[in-house]
Amino acid sequence: MASPAQSRRSEMAQASGNRIALKEIVESFSVGINEEQGWAVLSQALRWYQARSITASIGTSPNSADIFSSKQGTFGVRPDIANLFLDKEGCVTVVDSRVDRDECGEAVIEEGKFLEHLAMAVWDACQHNTRENEEAPLSEEFGTLILQLSDDENDSLTRITSIEEVLQVNPREP
């Protein structure tokens, strides 16, 4: 019998298709992604989230990799560096079998929490293989955005909890 970790890896491998995990990319090259790549991963993951939210809100049946709450138009995956998958066109998919459940047993994660976990995943990918006392060079704008998405304890920053707010800040969006 497979362990829970082996089962999770198997589920993720099946769902990932011809994609590669961001974690595998940074580990293969032994270096973090640069800021431009960080913006791209962030933008593509937001597009993925929006597409899944629209699908859920119109009642389309989800596939097994994306777990939705149709009444709220959200789903229960928590992005991290290991479950952000990129395909050869640069599109991002979030694949995860760990979900949060509401009192009715439906999978749910609110948009702000999705953004918080996504920001931390992008930060981890940028900081991969840096020394303990160092940080990868990022612009003030990008670093502040990551903090606004992920840090609810910093009183000097306005917390960003919606995709629309992120898209207003992101200069790489068309």
C-alpha positions as MATLAB code, in Angstrom:
seq = 'MASPAQSRRSEMAQASGNRIALKEIVESFSVGINEEQGWAVLSQALRWYQARSITASIGTSPNSADIFSSKQGTFGVRPDIANLFLDKEGCVTVVDSRVDRDECGEAVIEEGKFLEHLAMAVWDACQHNTRENEEAPLSEEFGTLILQLSDDENDSLTRITSIEEVLQVNPREP';
ca = [
       0.000    0.000    0.000;
       1.312    3.467   -0.923;
       2.022    6.033    1.772;
      -0.049    9.271    1.793;
       2.965   11.173    0.417;
       3.415    8.647   -2.412;
      -0.301    8.808   -3.221;
      -0.183   12.609   -3.312;
       2.857   12.587   -5.635;
       1.104   10.065   -7.894;
      -2.057   12.201   -8.048;
      -0.015   15.306   -8.834;
       1.986   13.510  -11.534;
      -1.185   12.264  -13.232;
      -2.833   15.683  -13.089;
       0.261   17.573  -14.230;
       0.402   15.967  -17.698;
       3.150   17.546  -19.810;
       3.983   20.188  -17.234;
       6.819   20.612  -14.790;
       6.609   21.828  -11.211;
       8.211   25.175  -10.414;
      10.077   23.421   -7.615;
      11.665   21.018  -10.100;
      12.754   23.921  -12.291;
      14.528   25.850   -9.545;
      16.086   22.694   -8.111;
      17.322   21.580  -11.539;
      19.101   24.871  -12.145;
      20.069   25.394   -8.470;
      18.946   28.996   -8.722;
      15.752   30.907   -8.058;
      13.636   32.497  -10.744;
      14.246   36.146  -11.548;
      11.755   38.943  -10.953;
      10.429   38.935  -14.522;
       9.725   35.216  -14.238;
       8.121   35.845  -10.833;
       5.734   38.384  -12.386;
       4.925   35.883  -15.152;
       4.189   33.025  -12.730;
       2.038   35.340  -10.626;
       0.102   36.597  -13.665;
      -0.450   33.142  -15.140;
      -1.578   31.677  -11.809;
      -4.077   34.539  -11.429;
      -5.448   33.816  -14.905;
      -5.754   30.142  -13.956;
      -7.610   31.070  -10.747;
      -9.987   33.406  -12.583;
     -10.760   30.787  -15.232;
     -11.497   28.159  -12.574;
     -13.630   30.580  -10.557;
     -15.733   31.416  -13.626;
     -16.120   27.722  -14.432;
     -17.212   27.003  -10.855;
     -19.663   29.907  -10.725;
     -21.536   28.685  -13.817;
     -21.785   25.180  -12.391;
     -19.495   23.324  -14.771;
     -18.294   20.023  -13.336;
     -14.689   20.304  -12.127;
     -11.989   17.850  -13.081;
     -10.346   15.776  -10.367;
      -7.303   18.055  -10.073;
      -9.291   21.225   -9.342;
     -11.653   21.032   -6.380;
     -14.384   23.659   -6.374;
     -17.110   25.048   -4.177;
     -19.815   25.862   -6.707;
     -21.834   28.003   -4.299;
     -18.876   30.345   -3.699;
     -17.024   30.097   -7.012;
     -13.773   29.203   -5.241;
     -11.769   26.044   -4.841;
      -9.619   24.400   -2.223;
      -6.096   24.220   -3.622;
      -3.285   26.047   -1.834;
      -0.514   27.014   -4.257;
       3.074   26.348   -3.267;
       6.353   25.915   -5.116;
       5.760   22.152   -5.472;
       2.274   22.331   -6.997;
       2.624   25.259   -9.403;
       3.082   23.554  -12.759;
       4.247   25.296  -15.946;
       3.754   24.042  -19.470;
       5.953   24.799  -22.490;
       3.841   27.884  -23.355;
       4.351   29.293  -19.853;
       0.805   28.668  -18.655;
       0.493   27.864  -14.955;
      -1.736   25.238  -13.364;
      -2.125   24.637   -9.644;
      -2.463   20.954   -8.757;
      -3.053   19.835   -5.198;
      -4.881   17.091   -3.374;
      -4.754   18.864    0.013;
      -7.894   20.929    0.473;
      -9.695   22.940    3.102;
     -13.305   21.930    3.687;
     -16.227   23.997    4.937;
     -18.882   22.739    7.350;
     -20.752   21.045    4.485;
     -17.632   19.180    3.390;
     -17.149   21.297    0.272;
     -13.641   22.352   -0.734;
     -13.101   26.073   -0.298;
     -10.297   28.639   -0.144;
     -11.080   32.309   -0.313;
      -9.377   34.514   -2.888;
      -7.236   36.357   -0.321;
      -5.842   33.075    1.044;
      -5.137   31.843   -2.491;
      -3.217   35.072   -3.153;
      -1.327   34.751    0.136;
      -0.157   31.224   -0.667;
       0.645   32.170   -4.267;
       2.771   35.113   -3.107;
       4.720   32.882   -0.754;
       5.261   30.306   -3.528;
       6.588   32.984   -5.904;
       8.793   34.387   -3.105;
      10.173   30.895   -2.390;
      10.904   30.382   -6.088;
      12.729   33.743   -6.310;
      14.715   33.074   -3.136;
      15.632   29.467   -3.963;
      19.265   28.654   -3.226;
      20.109   32.054   -1.742;
      22.229   32.149    1.394;
      20.438   32.293    4.719;
      21.359   35.948    5.370;
      20.737   37.099    1.786;
      17.772   37.778   -0.455;
      17.572   37.683   -4.224;
      17.561   41.173   -5.746;
      13.976   42.234   -6.384;
      12.564   45.657   -7.176;
      10.882   47.557   -4.380;
       7.595   47.365   -6.311;
       7.678   43.566   -6.589;
       8.873   43.014   -3.025;
       6.150   45.316   -1.685;
       3.490   43.480   -3.701;
       4.615   40.131   -2.262;
       4.427   41.616    1.245;
       0.987   43.118    0.588;
      -0.287   39.736   -0.572;
       1.258   37.670    2.177;
       1.758   39.763    5.306;
      -1.343   40.710    7.264;
       0.685   41.759   10.302;
       2.497   44.702    8.682;
       0.566   47.826    9.656;
       2.552   50.070    7.304;
       1.259   48.281    4.173;
      -2.248   48.011    2.775;
      -3.118   44.330    2.439;
      -4.153   43.175   -1.058;
      -6.830   40.485   -1.009;
      -8.309   40.507   -4.508;
      -7.076   39.639   -7.967;
      -8.359   42.960   -9.322;
      -6.059   44.823   -6.913;
      -3.069   42.718   -8.011;
      -3.793   43.383  -11.675;
      -3.842   47.134  -10.982;
      -0.342   46.903   -9.466;
       1.149   44.472  -12.005;
       2.834   46.473  -14.790;
       3.317   43.333  -16.893;
      -0.418   42.816  -17.446;
      -1.638   43.981  -20.872;
];
